[in-house]
Short mmCIF file of C-alpha atoms in Angstrom, two decimals:
data_model
loop_
_atom_site.label_atom_id
_atom_site.label_comp_id
_atom_site.label_asym_id
_atom_site.label_seq_id
_atom_site.Cartn_x
_atom_site.Cartn_y
_atom_site.Cartn_z
CA MET A 1 4.27 -3.08 -18.95
CA SER A 2 6.47 -3.37 -16.01
CA ASN A 3 8.09 -6.59 -14.50
CA VAL A 4 9.60 -7.32 -11.32
CA THR A 5 11.28 -10.48 -10.00
CA LEU A 6 10.48 -12.77 -7.67
CA LYS A 7 13.56 -14.42 -6.08
CA GLY A 8 15.15 -13.68 -9.26
CA LYS A 9 12.95 -14.83 -12.02
CA THR A 10 11.19 -12.19 -13.99
CA VAL A 11 7.46 -11.87 -13.48
CA LEU A 12 5.07 -9.38 -15.50
CA LEU A 13 2.86 -6.68 -14.16
CA LYS A 14 -0.50 -5.26 -15.15
CA GLY A 15 1.14 -2.23 -16.36
CA ASP A 16 3.25 0.57 -15.66
CA ILE A 17 2.91 2.26 -11.86
CA PRO A 18 1.58 5.75 -11.75
CA PRO A 19 4.53 7.98 -11.25
CA ALA A 20 5.30 10.87 -8.81
CA GLY A 21 3.33 13.86 -10.29
CA ASP A 22 -0.10 12.05 -11.43
CA THR A 23 -3.33 12.57 -9.50
CA ALA A 24 -3.43 9.33 -7.44
CA PRO A 25 -6.60 7.16 -9.04
CA ASP A 26 -9.50 6.64 -6.51
CA PHE A 27 -10.29 2.94 -5.97
CA THR A 28 -13.04 1.23 -3.76
CA PHE A 29 -11.54 -0.78 -0.91
CA VAL A 30 -13.08 -3.27 1.81
CA LYS A 31 -11.91 -2.32 5.30
CA ALA A 32 -11.57 -4.63 8.27
CA ASP A 33 -15.16 -4.51 9.20
CA LEU A 34 -16.23 -5.51 5.76
CA SER A 35 -17.40 -1.69 5.20
CA GLU A 36 -16.21 -0.16 1.63
CA ALA A 37 -14.47 3.19 1.17
CA SER A 38 -12.37 4.80 -1.26
CA LEU A 39 -9.04 6.66 -1.58
CA TYR A 40 -10.78 10.12 -1.83
CA ASP A 41 -12.95 9.58 1.41
CA TYR A 42 -9.27 10.65 3.00
CA GLU A 43 -8.84 13.98 1.08
CA GLY A 44 -7.02 16.35 3.18
CA LYS A 45 -4.74 13.99 4.80
CA VAL A 46 -1.50 12.64 3.50
CA LYS A 47 -1.86 8.87 2.40
CA VAL A 48 0.19 6.47 2.51
CA ILE A 49 -0.23 2.92 0.43
CA LEU A 50 1.43 -0.22 0.97
CA ALA A 51 0.93 -2.72 -1.64
CA LEU A 52 2.01 -6.23 -0.95
CA PRO A 53 1.37 -9.90 -1.97
CA SER A 54 0.13 -11.30 1.58
CA LEU A 55 0.23 -10.29 4.82
CA ASP A 56 1.24 -14.26 5.38
CA THR A 57 4.50 -13.72 4.17
CA GLY A 58 7.65 -12.68 6.35
CA THR A 59 8.82 -9.72 3.95
CA CYS A 60 5.40 -8.39 4.13
CA ALA A 61 4.63 -8.75 7.88
CA MET A 62 8.24 -6.91 8.23
CA GLU A 63 7.40 -4.18 5.94
CA THR A 64 3.99 -3.69 7.83
CA LYS A 65 5.55 -3.60 11.46
CA THR A 66 8.46 -1.22 10.15
CA PHE A 67 5.81 1.22 8.70
CA ASN A 68 3.74 1.03 11.81
CA LYS A 69 6.42 1.77 14.13
CA LYS A 70 8.31 4.45 11.69
CA LEU A 71 4.52 6.45 11.62
CA GLU A 72 3.89 6.25 15.18
CA ALA A 73 4.53 9.86 15.67
CA PHE A 74 2.69 11.39 12.50
CA GLY A 75 -0.86 11.42 14.45
CA ASP A 76 -3.97 12.15 12.61
CA LYS A 77 -2.45 14.04 9.59
CA LEU A 78 -1.63 10.76 8.09
CA GLU A 79 -3.66 7.66 7.11
CA CYS A 80 -1.68 4.90 6.44
CA PHE A 81 -3.12 1.80 4.40
CA VAL A 82 -1.56 -2.02 3.66
CA ILE A 83 -3.65 -3.46 1.01
CA SER A 84 -3.57 -6.86 -0.37
CA LYS A 85 -5.93 -9.21 -2.17
CA ASP A 86 -6.16 -11.04 1.61
CA LEU A 87 -9.53 -11.52 3.29
CA PRO A 88 -9.87 -8.86 5.40
CA PHE A 89 -10.44 -11.17 8.15
CA ALA A 90 -7.11 -12.25 8.29
CA MET A 91 -5.61 -8.98 7.61
CA LYS A 92 -7.43 -7.78 11.06
CA ARG A 93 -6.14 -11.00 12.73
CA PHE A 94 -2.58 -10.21 11.93
CA CYS A 95 -2.94 -6.59 12.85
CA GLU A 96 -4.55 -7.20 16.15
CA THR A 97 -1.74 -9.81 16.80
CA GLU A 98 0.76 -7.87 16.04
CA GLY A 99 -0.25 -4.72 17.56
CA ILE A 100 -0.66 -2.82 14.28
CA LYS A 101 -2.27 0.64 15.30
CA ASN A 102 -0.50 3.04 12.77
CA VAL A 103 -1.76 1.15 9.56
CA GLN A 104 -5.04 0.51 8.49
CA SER A 105 -5.37 -3.01 6.82
CA ILE A 106 -7.47 -2.95 3.72
CA SER A 107 -8.47 -5.52 1.10
CA ASP A 108 -8.55 -5.49 -2.93
CA TYR A 109 -10.27 -8.59 -2.48
CA ARG A 110 -13.85 -7.75 -3.57
CA TYR A 111 -13.49 -5.38 -6.94
CA GLY A 112 -9.38 -5.19 -7.61
CA ASP A 113 -9.65 -1.74 -8.32
CA PHE A 114 -6.55 -1.06 -6.77
CA ALA A 115 -5.10 -3.60 -8.85
CA THR A 116 -6.26 -2.09 -12.15
CA GLU A 117 -5.80 1.49 -11.34
CA TYR A 118 -2.55 1.20 -10.06
CA ASN A 119 -1.25 -1.60 -12.42
CA VAL A 120 0.62 -3.55 -9.44
CA GLU A 121 -1.40 -7.11 -10.62
CA ILE A 122 1.18 -9.93 -11.11
CA LEU A 123 0.49 -11.50 -14.32
CA ASP A 124 2.02 -14.84 -13.99
CA GLY A 125 4.48 -17.15 -12.00
CA PRO A 126 3.29 -18.31 -8.51
CA LEU A 127 1.96 -15.25 -7.08
CA LYS A 128 -0.48 -14.61 -10.40
CA GLY A 129 -3.32 -12.39 -9.12
CA LEU A 130 -2.13 -10.88 -6.24
CA LEU A 131 -0.53 -7.27 -5.57
CA THR A 132 3.45 -6.52 -6.37
CA ARG A 133 5.36 -4.93 -3.43
CA SER A 134 5.08 -1.25 -4.26
CA VAL A 135 4.43 2.10 -1.90
CA PHE A 136 2.45 5.12 -3.09
CA ILE A 137 2.44 8.63 -0.83
CA ILE A 138 -0.02 10.96 -1.70
CA ASP A 139 -0.46 14.37 -0.54
CA SER A 140 -3.70 15.90 0.98
CA GLU A 141 -4.98 16.92 -2.30
CA ASN A 142 -4.26 13.42 -3.93
CA GLU A 143 -1.23 14.01 -5.77
CA ILE A 144 1.15 11.22 -5.79
CA ARG A 145 4.04 12.66 -4.30
CA TYR A 146 6.16 9.37 -4.08
CA SER A 147 5.85 6.03 -6.09
CA GLU A 148 8.27 3.05 -5.47
CA LEU A 149 7.97 -0.40 -7.34
CA VAL A 150 10.21 -2.92 -5.41
CA PRO A 151 12.09 -4.66 -8.08
CA GLU A 152 12.29 -7.69 -6.36
CA ILE A 153 9.22 -8.63 -4.72
CA THR A 154 10.99 -10.49 -1.58
CA ASP A 155 12.68 -7.33 -0.82
CA GLU A 156 11.51 -4.40 1.33
CA PRO A 157 11.00 -0.98 0.28
CA ASN A 158 13.09 1.79 0.74
CA TYR A 159 11.67 3.12 4.15
CA ASP A 160 14.16 6.15 4.64
CA ALA A 161 13.14 7.77 1.29
CA ALA A 162 9.71 6.99 1.85
CA VAL A 163 9.83 8.57 5.79
CA LYS A 164 11.21 11.72 4.33
CA VAL A 165 8.91 12.26 1.67
CA ILE A 166 5.92 11.99 4.46
CA GLU A 167 7.72 14.16 6.89
CA LYS A 168 7.76 17.12 4.14
CA LEU A 169 4.14 16.47 3.62
CA VAL A 170 2.71 16.41 7.31
CA LYS A 171 4.52 19.60 7.98
CA GLN A 172 2.78 21.14 5.00
CA ILE A 173 -0.53 20.34 6.48
#
């Protein structure tokens, strides 16, 4: 079982996140219009998954806005998702207010498939039940090519490392 910290205090996670080299587990999610889809619906594209506790926090908002800006040059070969257990209404409102166009908000509130399949659910502490901050980059054939569990939930991920992997994968399509 993995753990991370929240403001320096250890919190437990559901398990170990899937590493690079593994086949990405499929999961069902709820889109902004309340329809459902799954990761494998996007086969043939590079997929970036930004898991986070809530778009209503400063770090989560900053991460989403930063990836939105960094990914604008990649076009239709890439699909970037920000996933949390926030309700789709709140996520959609955030994205519209902030002008987020290159990141699609998806919610894990209905089934919790992502939390279960990727072992990113926080099991204790004040954020119990939410997703921990992590980044997964999945190639067009659903292999995880980058897996980052951010050790301190209030910190941002390694943008430069993620973008390098994305650039390499997009060139291969």
